[in-house]
């Protein structure tokens, strides 16, 4: 792995981290507001997190 | 990317595809279908049992309600019967009273009529007796008065004196 | 909970003991394959992540200073330029650098970084260029019963045995007993939490078989990857690609009119934008969706293996800094907790793969209300 690759990977991880943090935070807020909707929120959260994860992995492996 | 493509093994891909196809086929045929069918049957059975219990409960409630209704009806019937009987009794009493009244009235009427007729008969009898008596008295008086000539003349005189010629 | 913690502890200890046996085997450099220098660790992990042609359990150095490998060979089946060739992987004598040449089926093979190469005619040894690529050998189509294929077969047989037994139990009784009692709630979970809500009450039934197979296949293989047997099946790109392509094929061929209509000629948007949207949608359906499925599973499981092995390797890499005891203790503690997380990830990845498959299938078969 060359230095630009590593920097790119770092940038991807930062982006994905911010995204996942936002998703997780919003989900937590939603659950706190409506505890009865926990199941639905979790499912939606996991789906979006998984899609984001797929994007991040795709970028990581394209750069590898 | 290059390393990934280098690591990708087409042979393993083919093996995995074939094995997974076989596994899906076998499992669907010998495991998932029977398992899912049995699970659904069981769930259906549970649902049916619950429904049956529910309907039995409802029926039970219906029966209780029915018997209660029956009881209520019986009570009402008894009530009406009693009421009727009471009414009947009153009616009978009233009827009897009326009848008695009527009968009494009739008797009284008859008695009155009899009394009247008796009275009339008695009055008539008394009248005739009085008439006879008066006649006899008059006869006797007349006989007494007219036993001598002077007295006869006096009478005629008196009578004539009373009579005013007009 | 108590039991599972204890079993993880056993797990991790077993793991660590096995690897430490490998890692501490010898201090002498001449013994091939012994990992006792920080420089060896990366190569060892890289090697483990890849598929293998023999089932290697552990290695040790015997009293004569000879390196012994414990395991069993697996059959190699390759399609070369001369047709089909089969031999046992033991013929390579654990060589992975293209040094041992095996003659079979009228041609010659070497094994190089877990791949079988066919030597071109006239070549006696493998020649490398400056980027360490073989110049006089080429890859062959490799249908060997590799360690991964062995793992797939093992899990397939296990699943078939477990679930057909569960299916047979229902014939005589309403509630399963024994291990079936563990499996039944899992089957119900996949049906009620994954298939039904994502595909819909009407059509979930025809896809539940596929989803159940994939879920248990991935989950059991993920868990198998956490055992010291050293399987890394769901961390093989070929395996996850095959799984993702199965999902792709299902939602492509089961997609209804509404699905294709929304993909190719999106209703409710200006006509000029429709072709652009169609390009995005087609790319999404045929590239992004399967790619995200296959890469996610592959990357998560590979990353998990790399992390666990790196933490175990702390006992080698940090021996100089904090001493053998400190390094071992640190690697024990860290690998214990990361293994706990990996057990969760093993389930989560199986769940996510199945769930996204169900979601994609659900999107393809849902009834669109007409606008």
Coordinates of C-alpha atoms in Angstrom, one line a residue:
Chain A
X1 CA 0.0 0.0 0.0
X2 CA 1.3 3.4 -1.0
X3 CA 1.0 6.6 1.0
X4 CA -1.8 8.1 -1.2
X5 CA -3.7 4.8 -0.8
X6 CA -3.4 5.0 2.9
X7 CA -4.5 8.6 3.0
X8 CA -7.5 7.7 0.7
X9 CA -8.4 4.9 3.0
X10 CA -8.2 7.2 6.0
X11 CA -10.5 9.7 4.3
X12 CA -13.0 6.9 3.4
X13 CA -13.0 5.7 7.0
X14 CA -13.5 9.3 8.3
X15 CA -16.5 9.8 5.9
X16 CA -18.0 6.4 6.8
X17 CA -17.5 7.1 10.5
X18 CA -19.3 10.4 10.3
X19 CA -22.1 8.8 8.3
X20 CA -22.5 5.9 10.7
X21 CA -22.3 8.2 13.7
X22 CA -25.1 10.3 12.3
X23 CA -27.2 7.3 11.5
X24 CA -26.6 5.8 15.0
X25 CA -27.2 9.1 16.7
X26 CA -30.4 9.8 14.9
X27 CA -31.6 6.3 15.6
X28 CA -30.9 6.7 19.3
X29 CA -32.8 9.9 19.3
X30 CA -35.7 8.3 17.5
X31 CA -35.7 5.4 20.0
X32 CA -35.6 7.8 22.9
X33 CA -38.5 9.7 21.6
X34 CA -40.6 6.7 20.6
X35 CA -39.4 3.6 22.5
X36 CA -42.3 1.6 21.0
X37 CA -40.9 2.0 17.5
X38 CA -37.5 0.6 18.5
X39 CA -37.8 -2.5 16.3
X40 CA -38.6 -0.5 13.1
X41 CA -36.0 2.1 13.8
X42 CA -33.3 -0.6 14.3
X43 CA -34.2 -2.3 11.1
X44 CA -34.1 0.9 9.1
X45 CA -30.8 1.8 10.8
X46 CA -29.2 -1.5 10.0
X47 CA -30.3 -1.3 6.4
X48 CA -28.9 2.2 5.9
X49 CA -25.8 1.4 7.9
X50 CA -25.3 -1.7 5.7
X51 CA -25.7 0.4 2.5
X52 CA -23.2 2.9 3.8
X53 CA -20.8 0.2 4.8
X54 CA -21.1 -1.3 1.3
X55 CA -20.2 2.0 -0.2
X56 CA -17.3 2.5 2.1
X57 CA -16.0 -1.0 1.5
X58 CA -16.4 -0.6 -2.2
X59 CA -14.3 2.6 -2.1
X60 CA -11.7 1.0 0.1
X61 CA -11.3 -2.0 -2.2
X62 CA -11.3 0.1 -5.3
X63 CA -8.3 1.9 -3.8
X64 CA -6.5 -1.2 -2.5
Chain B
X1 CA -8.8 -4.0 -6.7
X2 CA -6.0 -5.8 -8.6
X3 CA -5.1 -7.9 -5.7
X4 CA -8.7 -8.7 -5.0
X5 CA -9.2 -9.8 -8.6
X6 CA -6.0 -11.8 -8.3
X7 CA -7.3 -13.5 -5.2
X8 CA -10.7 -14.3 -6.8
X9 CA -10.7 -18.0 -7.7
X10 CA -13.1 -18.8 -10.5
X11 CA -12.8 -22.5 -9.6
X12 CA -14.0 -21.8 -6.1
X13 CA -16.8 -19.7 -7.5
X14 CA -18.0 -22.5 -9.7
X15 CA -17.8 -25.0 -6.8
X16 CA -19.7 -22.7 -4.5
X17 CA -22.4 -22.0 -7.0
X18 CA -22.9 -25.7 -7.7
X19 CA -22.8 -26.7 -4.0
X20 CA -25.1 -23.9 -3.0
X21 CA -27.6 -24.8 -5.7
X22 CA -27.5 -28.4 -4.6
X23 CA -27.9 -27.3 -0.9
X24 CA -30.8 -25.0 -1.6
X25 CA -32.5 -27.7 -3.7
X26 CA -32.0 -30.4 -1.1
X27 CA -32.9 -28.3 1.9
X28 CA -36.0 -26.8 0.2
X29 CA -37.2 -30.3 -0.7
X30 CA -36.3 -32.2 2.5
X31 CA -36.2 -29.5 5.2
X32 CA -37.7 -26.1 4.6
X33 CA -40.9 -27.2 2.9
X34 CA -41.9 -29.8 5.5
X35 CA -40.7 -27.6 8.4
X36 CA -42.6 -24.5 7.2
X37 CA -45.7 -26.6 6.4
X38 CA -45.6 -28.2 9.9
X39 CA -45.0 -24.8 11.5
X40 CA -47.9 -23.3 9.6
X41 CA -50.1 -26.3 10.4
X42 CA -49.2 -26.0 14.1
X43 CA -49.9 -22.2 14.1
X44 CA -53.2 -22.9 12.3
X45 CA -54.0 -25.6 14.9
X46 CA -53.2 -23.2 17.7
X47 CA -55.3 -20.5 16.1
X48 CA -58.1 -22.9 15.6
X49 CA -57.9 -24.1 19.2
X50 CA -58.0 -20.5 20.4
X51 CA -60.9 -19.7 18.1
X52 CA -62.7 -22.8 19.3
X53 CA -62.1 -21.9 22.9
X54 CA -63.4 -18.4 22.2
X55 CA -66.5 -19.7 20.5
X56 CA -67.1 -22.1 23.3
X57 CA -66.8 -19.3 25.8
X58 CA -69.2 -17.3 23.7
X59 CA -71.6 -20.2 23.6
X60 CA -71.3 -20.6 27.3
X61 CA -72.2 -17.0 27.7
X62 CA -75.1 -17.5 25.4
X63 CA -76.3 -20.4 27.4
X64 CA -76.1 -18.5 30.6
X65 CA -77.9 -15.6 29.0
X66 CA -80.5 -18.0 27.7
X67 CA -81.1 -19.6 31.0
X68 CA -81.3 -16.2 32.6
X69 CA -83.8 -15.2 30.0
X70 CA -85.7 -18.3 30.6
X71 CA -85.7 -17.6 34.3
X72 CA -86.8 -14.1 33.6
X73 CA -89.6 -15.3 31.3
X74 CA -90.7 -17.8 33.9
X75 CA -90.8 -15.2 36.5
X76 CA -92.7 -12.9 34.3
X77 CA -95.1 -15.6 33.4
X78 CA -95.7 -16.4 37.0
X79 CA -96.2 -12.7 37.6
X80 CA -98.7 -12.5 34.9
X81 CA -100.4 -15.6 36.0
X82 CA -100.7 -14.3 39.6
X83 CA -101.9 -11.0 38.3
X84 CA -104.5 -12.7 36.1
X85 CA -105.6 -14.9 39.0
X86 CA -105.9 -11.8 41.2
X87 CA -107.8 -10.0 38.5
X88 CA -110.0 -13.1 38.1
X89 CA -110.6 -13.2 41.8
X90 CA -111.6 -9.5 41.8
X91 CA -113.7 -10.0 38.8
X92 CA -115.4 -13.0 40.4
X93 CA -115.9 -11.1 43.6
X94 CA -117.2 -8.1 41.7
X95 CA -119.5 -10.3 39.7
X96 CA -120.7 -12.1 42.7
X97 CA -121.3 -8.9 44.4
X98 CA -123.2 -7.5 41.5
X99 CA -125.2 -10.7 41.1
X100 CA -126.1 -10.6 44.8
X101 CA -127.0 -7.0 44.5
X102 CA -129.1 -7.7 41.5
X103 CA -130.7 -10.7 43.2
X104 CA -131.4 -8.6 46.3
X105 CA -132.8 -5.8 44.3
X106 CA -135.0 -8.2 42.5
X107 CA -136.2 -9.8 45.7
X108 CA -136.8 -6.4 47.2
X109 CA -138.6 -5.4 44.1
X110 CA -140.7 -8.5 44.2
X111 CA -141.3 -8.0 47.9
X112 CA -142.3 -4.4 47.2
X113 CA -144.6 -5.5 44.4
X114 CA -146.1 -8.1 46.7
X115 CA -146.4 -5.6 49.5
X116 CA -148.0 -3.2 47.1
X117 CA -150.5 -5.6 45.7
X118 CA -151.1 -6.9 49.3
X119 CA -151.6 -3.3 50.4
X120 CA -153.9 -2.6 47.5
X121 CA -155.8 -5.8 48.2
X122 CA -155.9 -4.8 51.8
X123 CA -157.0 -1.3 51.0
X124 CA -159.6 -2.6 48.6
X125 CA -160.7 -5.1 51.3
X126 CA -160.8 -2.3 53.9
X127 CA -162.6 -0.1 51.4
X128 CA -165.2 -2.7 50.8
X129 CA -165.5 -3.5 54.4
X130 CA -165.7 0.2 55.2
X131 CA -168.3 0.6 52.5
X132 CA -170.2 -2.3 53.9
X133 CA -169.8 -1.1 57.4
X134 CA -171.0 2.4 56.4
X135 CA -173.9 1.0 54.6
X136 CA -174.7 -1.1 57.6
X137 CA -174.3 1.9 59.8
X138 CA -176.2 4.0 57.5
X139 CA -178.9 1.4 57.3
X140 CA -179.0 1.1 61.1
X141 CA -179.0 4.9 61.4
X142 CA -181.6 5.3 58.8
X143 CA -183.6 2.6 60.4
X144 CA -183.2 4.4 63.7
X145 CA -184.0 7.8 62.3
X146 CA -186.8 6.8 60.3
X147 CA -188.5 4.7 62.8
X148 CA -191.1 7.3 63.6
X149 CA -193.0 9.7 61.5
X150 CA -192.0 12.9 63.1
X151 CA -188.4 12.3 62.8
X152 CA -188.9 11.5 59.1
X153 CA -190.7 14.7 58.6
X154 CA -188.1 16.7 60.6
X155 CA -185.4 15.3 58.3
X156 CA -187.2 16.2 55.3
X157 CA -187.8 19.6 56.7
X158 CA -184.1 20.1 57.5
X159 CA -183.1 18.9 54.2
X160 CA -185.5 21.1 52.5
X161 CA -184.4 24.0 54.6
X162 CA -180.9 23.5 53.5
X163 CA -181.8 23.4 49.9
X164 CA -182.1 26.9 48.5
X165 CA -184.2 27.3 45.6
X166 CA -182.4 29.0 42.9
Chain C
X1 CA -25.1 -15.8 29.2
X2 CA -22.8 -17.3 31.7
X3 CA -22.4 -20.4 29.6
X4 CA -21.7 -18.6 26.4
X5 CA -19.1 -16.5 28.1
X6 CA -17.4 -19.5 29.4
X7 CA -17.5 -21.1 26.0
X8 CA -16.0 -18.1 24.4
X9 CA -13.2 -18.2 27.0
X10 CA -12.6 -21.9 26.1
X11 CA -12.8 -20.8 22.4
X12 CA -10.2 -18.1 22.8
X13 CA -7.9 -20.1 25.0
X14 CA -8.0 -23.0 22.5
X15 CA -7.3 -20.5 19.7
X16 CA -4.5 -18.9 21.5
X17 CA -2.9 -22.1 22.6
X18 CA -3.0 -23.5 19.1
X19 CA -1.6 -20.4 17.5
X20 CA 1.0 -20.0 20.2
X21 CA 2.1 -23.5 19.4
X22 CA 2.6 -22.4 15.9
X23 CA 4.1 -19.1 16.7
X24 CA 6.5 -20.2 19.4
X25 CA 7.5 -23.3 17.7
X26 CA 11.1 -22.5 17.2
X27 CA 13.6 -19.7 17.6
X28 CA 15.9 -21.0 14.8
X29 CA 15.4 -19.3 11.6
X30 CA 16.1 -22.2 9.4
X31 CA 12.7 -23.9 10.2
X32 CA 10.3 -23.0 7.5
X33 CA 6.8 -21.8 8.4
X34 CA 7.5 -21.0 12.0
X35 CA 6.2 -17.5 12.8
X36 CA 8.3 -16.1 15.5
X37 CA 9.4 -12.8 14.1
X38 CA 7.2 -9.7 13.7
X39 CA 8.1 -9.8 10.0
X40 CA 6.5 -13.2 9.6
X41 CA 3.2 -12.2 11.1
X42 CA 1.8 -10.2 8.2
X43 CA 2.7 -12.9 5.7
X44 CA 1.2 -15.6 7.9
X45 CA -2.0 -13.7 8.3
X46 CA -2.1 -13.0 4.5
X47 CA -1.7 -16.7 4.0
X48 CA -4.4 -17.7 6.4
X49 CA -6.9 -15.3 4.8
X50 CA -6.5 -17.1 1.5
X51 CA -8.0 -20.4 0.6
X52 CA -5.7 -23.5 1.1
X53 CA -5.3 -26.7 -0.7
X54 CA -4.6 -28.8 2.3
X55 CA -6.2 -28.9 5.7
X56 CA -3.5 -27.7 8.0
X57 CA -4.1 -27.8 11.7
X58 CA -0.9 -26.9 13.3
X59 CA 2.9 -27.2 13.0
X60 CA 5.7 -28.0 15.4
X61 CA 9.4 -28.6 15.4
X62 CA 10.3 -32.0 16.6
X63 CA 13.3 -33.0 18.7
X64 CA 15.5 -33.4 15.6
X65 CA 14.9 -29.8 14.7
X66 CA 12.6 -30.8 11.8
X67 CA 9.5 -28.9 11.1
X68 CA 6.3 -31.1 11.2
X69 CA 3.0 -30.1 9.9
X70 CA -0.1 -31.7 11.3
X71 CA -3.2 -31.8 9.1
X72 CA -4.5 -33.8 6.1
X73 CA -4.1 -33.3 2.4
X74 CA -7.1 -32.5 0.2
X75 CA -7.6 -33.5 -3.5
X76 CA -6.5 -31.1 -6.2
X77 CA -8.6 -31.1 -9.3
X78 CA -7.5 -28.7 -12.0
X79 CA -8.4 -28.1 -15.6
X80 CA -5.1 -27.5 -17.4
X81 CA -4.2 -27.1 -21.0
X82 CA -3.9 -30.9 -21.2
X83 CA -7.3 -31.5 -19.7
X84 CA -8.3 -32.7 -16.2
X85 CA -5.6 -33.5 -13.7
X86 CA -6.1 -34.8 -10.2
X87 CA -3.6 -35.5 -7.4
X88 CA -3.4 -35.0 -3.6
X89 CA -2.2 -31.7 -2.3
X90 CA 0.4 -33.6 -0.2
X91 CA 2.5 -33.8 -3.3
X92 CA 3.4 -30.2 -2.9
X93 CA 4.9 -31.0 0.5
X94 CA 3.5 -27.8 2.1
X95 CA 5.4 -25.7 -0.5
X96 CA 3.7 -22.4 -1.3
X97 CA 6.5 -20.6 -3.2
X98 CA 6.5 -22.5 -6.5
X99 CA 9.6 -24.6 -5.6
X100 CA 8.0 -28.1 -5.7
X101 CA 6.9 -29.2 -9.1
X102 CA 4.2 -31.8 -9.4
X103 CA 3.8 -33.8 -12.6
X104 CA 0.2 -34.9 -13.3
X105 CA -2.0 -35.3 -16.3
X106 CA 0.9 -34.9 -18.7
X107 CA 1.8 -31.4 -17.5
X108 CA 3.5 -29.8 -14.5
X109 CA 2.1 -27.7 -11.7
X110 CA 3.5 -25.6 -8.9
X111 CA 1.7 -23.9 -6.0
X112 CA 2.3 -20.2 -5.5
X113 CA 0.6 -18.2 -2.8
X114 CA -2.2 -20.7 -2.5
X115 CA -2.8 -20.8 -6.2
X116 CA -2.0 -23.7 -8.6
X117 CA 0.0 -22.6 -11.7
X118 CA 0.7 -24.7 -14.7
X119 CA 4.3 -24.5 -15.9
X120 CA 4.6 -23.7 -19.6
X121 CA 6.2 -26.3 -21.8
X122 CA 10.0 -26.5 -21.4
X123 CA 10.2 -24.6 -18.1
X124 CA 11.9 -26.4 -15.3
X125 CA 11.6 -23.8 -12.5
X126 CA 9.3 -20.8 -12.0
X127 CA 10.8 -17.6 -13.1
X128 CA 9.6 -14.3 -11.5
X129 CA 9.7 -10.8 -12.8
X130 CA 10.5 -7.9 -10.5
X131 CA 7.0 -7.6 -9.1
X132 CA 7.1 -11.3 -8.1
X133 CA 4.8 -12.4 -10.9
X134 CA 5.5 -15.8 -12.5
X135 CA 6.6 -15.3 -16.1
X136 CA 6.6 -18.8 -17.4
X137 CA 3.5 -20.2 -15.6
X138 CA -0.2 -19.5 -15.8
X139 CA -3.1 -20.0 -13.6
X140 CA -5.5 -22.9 -14.2
X141 CA -9.1 -23.5 -13.5
X142 CA -9.0 -24.9 -10.0
X143 CA -11.9 -27.1 -9.0
X144 CA -10.0 -28.6 -6.1
X145 CA -11.6 -29.6 -2.9
X146 CA -9.9 -26.8 -1.2
X147 CA -10.2 -26.0 2.5
X148 CA -13.1 -23.7 1.7
X149 CA -14.9 -26.3 -0.5
X150 CA -14.3 -28.7 2.3
X151 CA -15.9 -26.3 4.7
X152 CA -18.9 -25.7 2.4
X153 CA -19.4 -29.5 2.1
X154 CA -19.1 -29.8 5.9
X155 CA -21.6 -27.1 6.6
X156 CA -23.9 -28.4 3.8
X157 CA -23.9 -31.8 5.3
X158 CA -24.4 -30.5 8.8
X159 CA -27.3 -28.3 7.7
X160 CA -28.9 -31.1 5.8
X161 CA -28.5 -33.4 8.7
X162 CA -29.9 -30.9 11.3
X163 CA -32.8 -29.6 9.3
X164 CA -34.0 -32.8 7.7
X165 CA -34.0 -34.3 11.1
X166 CA -36.0 -31.4 12.4
X167 CA -38.4 -31.8 9.5
X168 CA -38.8 -35.5 10.3
X169 CA -39.5 -34.7 13.9
X170 CA -42.6 -32.8 13.0
X171 CA -44.1 -36.0 11.5
X172 CA -44.5 -37.6 14.9
X173 CA -44.7 -34.6 17.2
X174 CA -45.8 -31.0 17.2
X175 CA -42.9 -29.6 19.2
X176 CA -39.4 -30.7 18.4
X177 CA -37.1 -31.9 21.0
X178 CA -33.3 -31.8 21.5
X179 CA -31.3 -29.7 19.1
X180 CA -34.4 -29.1 17.0
X181 CA -35.7 -26.9 19.8
X182 CA -32.8 -24.6 19.2
X183 CA -33.2 -24.6 15.5
X184 CA -37.0 -24.0 15.4
X185 CA -36.9 -20.5 16.9
X186 CA -34.1 -19.5 14.4
X187 CA -36.2 -20.7 11.5
X188 CA -39.2 -18.8 12.9
X189 CA -36.9 -15.8 13.4
X190 CA -35.8 -15.8 9.7
X191 CA -39.4 -16.3 8.5
X192 CA -41.1 -13.8 10.8
X193 CA -38.4 -11.1 11.2
X194 CA -36.7 -11.2 7.8
X195 CA -38.8 -12.8 5.1
X196 CA -42.3 -11.7 6.1
X197 CA -41.8 -8.0 6.8
X198 CA -39.5 -7.4 3.8
X199 CA -41.2 -9.4 1.1
X200 CA -44.8 -9.2 2.3
X201 CA -47.4 -11.6 3.5
X202 CA -48.4 -12.6 0.0
X203 CA -45.3 -13.9 -1.6
X204 CA -42.8 -14.5 1.2
X205 CA -43.3 -18.2 1.1
X206 CA -41.5 -18.9 -2.2
X207 CA -38.4 -17.1 -1.1
X208 CA -38.2 -18.3 2.5
X209 CA -36.3 -21.5 1.5
X210 CA -33.6 -19.5 -0.2
X211 CA -33.3 -17.0 2.7
X212 CA -33.2 -19.7 5.3
X213 CA -30.5 -21.6 3.4
X214 CA -28.4 -18.5 2.9
X215 CA -28.8 -17.3 6.5
X216 CA -27.8 -20.6 8.1
X217 CA -25.0 -21.2 5.5
X218 CA -23.4 -17.8 6.2
X219 CA -23.9 -17.9 9.9
X220 CA -22.5 -21.4 10.5
X221 CA -19.6 -20.7 8.2
X222 CA -18.9 -17.4 10.0
X223 CA -18.9 -19.2 13.3
X224 CA -16.8 -22.0 11.9
X225 CA -14.3 -19.3 10.9
X226 CA -13.9 -18.3 14.6
X227 CA -12.9 -21.8 15.6
X228 CA -9.2 -22.8 15.6
X229 CA -9.9 -24.9 12.5
X230 CA -9.0 -21.8 10.6
X231 CA -11.8 -21.8 8.0
X232 CA -12.2 -18.6 6.1
X233 CA -15.0 -19.5 3.7
X234 CA -17.2 -16.4 4.0
X235 CA -14.1 -14.4 3.7
X236 CA -13.5 -15.7 0.2
X237 CA -14.5 -13.3 -2.5
X238 CA -15.6 -16.2 -4.8
X239 CA -18.0 -17.5 -2.2
X240 CA -19.6 -14.2 -1.3
X241 CA -19.8 -13.4 -5.0
X242 CA -21.7 -16.6 -5.7
X243 CA -24.1 -15.8 -2.9
X244 CA -24.7 -12.2 -4.1
X245 CA -25.2 -13.4 -7.6
X246 CA -27.9 -15.9 -6.4
X247 CA -29.7 -13.0 -4.9
X248 CA -29.3 -10.9 -8.0
X249 CA -30.6 -13.7 -10.2
X250 CA -33.6 -14.2 -7.9
X251 CA -34.7 -10.6 -7.8
X252 CA -34.0 -10.1 -11.5
X253 CA -36.1 -13.0 -12.7
X254 CA -38.8 -12.6 -10.1
X255 CA -39.2 -8.9 -10.6
X256 CA -42.6 -7.9 -11.7
X257 CA -43.8 -5.3 -14.3
X258 CA -43.9 -2.5 -11.7
X259 CA -40.3 -3.2 -10.7
X260 CA -39.0 -3.0 -14.3
X261 CA -41.3 -0.1 -14.9
X262 CA -39.9 1.8 -12.0
X263 CA -36.3 0.9 -13.0
X264 CA -36.4 1.7 -16.7
X265 CA -39.1 4.4 -17.0
X266 CA -39.7 5.9 -13.6
X267 CA -43.2 7.3 -13.4
X268 CA -43.9 10.6 -11.8
X269 CA -40.8 12.4 -12.9
X270 CA -40.1 14.7 -15.9
X271 CA -39.5 12.7 -19.1
X272 CA -36.0 14.2 -19.6
X273 CA -34.8 12.9 -16.2
X274 CA -36.2 9.4 -16.8
X275 CA -33.2 8.0 -18.9
X276 CA -30.8 9.3 -16.4
X277 CA -32.7 7.7 -13.6
X278 CA -32.9 4.5 -15.6
X279 CA -29.1 4.4 -15.9
X280 CA -28.7 4.9 -12.2
X281 CA -31.4 2.3 -11.3
X282 CA -29.9 -0.3 -13.7
X283 CA -26.4 0.3 -12.3
X284 CA -27.9 0.0 -8.8
X285 CA -29.7 -3.2 -9.5
X286 CA -27.0 -5.0 -11.4
X287 CA -23.8 -3.6 -10.0
X288 CA -24.2 -1.7 -6.7
X289 CA -26.6 -4.0 -4.9
X290 CA -24.8 -7.3 -5.5
X291 CA -21.4 -5.6 -5.1
X292 CA -22.3 -4.2 -1.8
X293 CA -23.6 -7.6 -0.7
X294 CA -20.6 -9.5 -1.7
X295 CA -18.0 -7.0 -0.5
X296 CA -19.7 -6.4 2.8
X297 CA -19.6 -10.0 3.8
X298 CA -16.2 -10.6 2.5
X299 CA -14.7 -7.5 4.0
X300 CA -16.3 -8.0 7.4
X301 CA -15.2 -11.6 7.8
X302 CA -11.7 -11.0 6.4
X303 CA -11.3 -8.0 8.6
X304 CA -12.4 -9.9 11.6
X305 CA -9.9 -12.7 10.9
X306 CA -7.1 -10.2 10.4
X307 CA -7.9 -8.4 13.6
X308 CA -8.2 -11.6 15.7
X309 CA -5.0 -13.0 14.3
X310 CA -3.2 -9.7 14.6
X311 CA -4.1 -9.5 18.3
X312 CA -3.0 -13.0 18.9
X313 CA 0.2 -12.1 17.1
X314 CA 0.9 -9.4 19.7
X315 CA 2.6 -12.2 21.7
X316 CA 5.2 -12.2 19.0
X317 CA 5.3 -8.7 17.8
X318 CA 5.5 -7.1 21.3
X319 CA 7.7 -9.6 23.0
X320 CA 10.7 -7.4 22.7
X321 CA 8.9 -4.4 24.2
X322 CA 6.9 -5.8 27.2
X323 CA 8.3 -9.3 27.6
X324 CA 6.8 -12.7 26.8
X325 CA 4.4 -12.8 29.7
X326 CA 3.1 -9.3 29.3
X327 CA 2.7 -9.7 25.5
X328 CA 0.8 -13.0 26.0
X329 CA -1.4 -11.5 28.6
X330 CA -2.2 -8.5 26.5
X331 CA -2.9 -10.7 23.4
X332 CA -5.1 -12.9 25.5
X333 CA -7.2 -10.1 26.9
X334 CA -7.6 -8.3 23.6
X335 CA -8.3 -11.4 21.5
X336 CA -10.8 -12.5 24.0
X337 CA -12.9 -9.4 23.7
X338 CA -12.5 -9.1 20.0
X339 CA -13.6 -12.7 19.7
X340 CA -16.8 -11.8 21.6
X341 CA -17.4 -9.0 19.1
X342 CA -16.7 -11.4 16.2
X343 CA -19.3 -13.8 17.5
X344 CA -21.8 -10.9 17.3
X345 CA -20.5 -9.9 13.8
X346 CA -20.8 -13.5 12.6
X347 CA -24.6 -13.3 13.3
X348 CA -24.9 -9.7 12.2
X349 CA -23.4 -10.3 8.8
X350 CA -25.6 -13.4 8.2
X351 CA -28.6 -11.3 9.3
X352 CA -27.7 -8.3 7.1
X353 CA -27.0 -10.4 4.0
X354 CA -30.3 -12.3 4.4
X355 CA -32.1 -9.1 5.3
X356 CA -30.8 -7.1 2.3
X357 CA -31.5 -10.1 0.0
X358 CA -35.1 -10.2 1.4
X359 CA -35.3 -6.4 0.9
X360 CA -34.1 -6.5 -2.7
X361 CA -36.5 -9.4 -3.5
X362 CA -39.3 -7.5 -1.7
X363 CA -38.6 -4.4 -3.8
X364 CA -38.8 -6.5 -7.0
X365 CA -42.0 -8.3 -6.2
X366 CA -44.0 -5.7 -4.4
X367 CA -47.3 -4.6 -5.9
X368 CA -47.0 -1.0 -7.0
X369 CA -50.1 1.0 -6.5
X370 CA -51.0 2.8 -9.7
X371 CA -50.5 6.6 -9.6

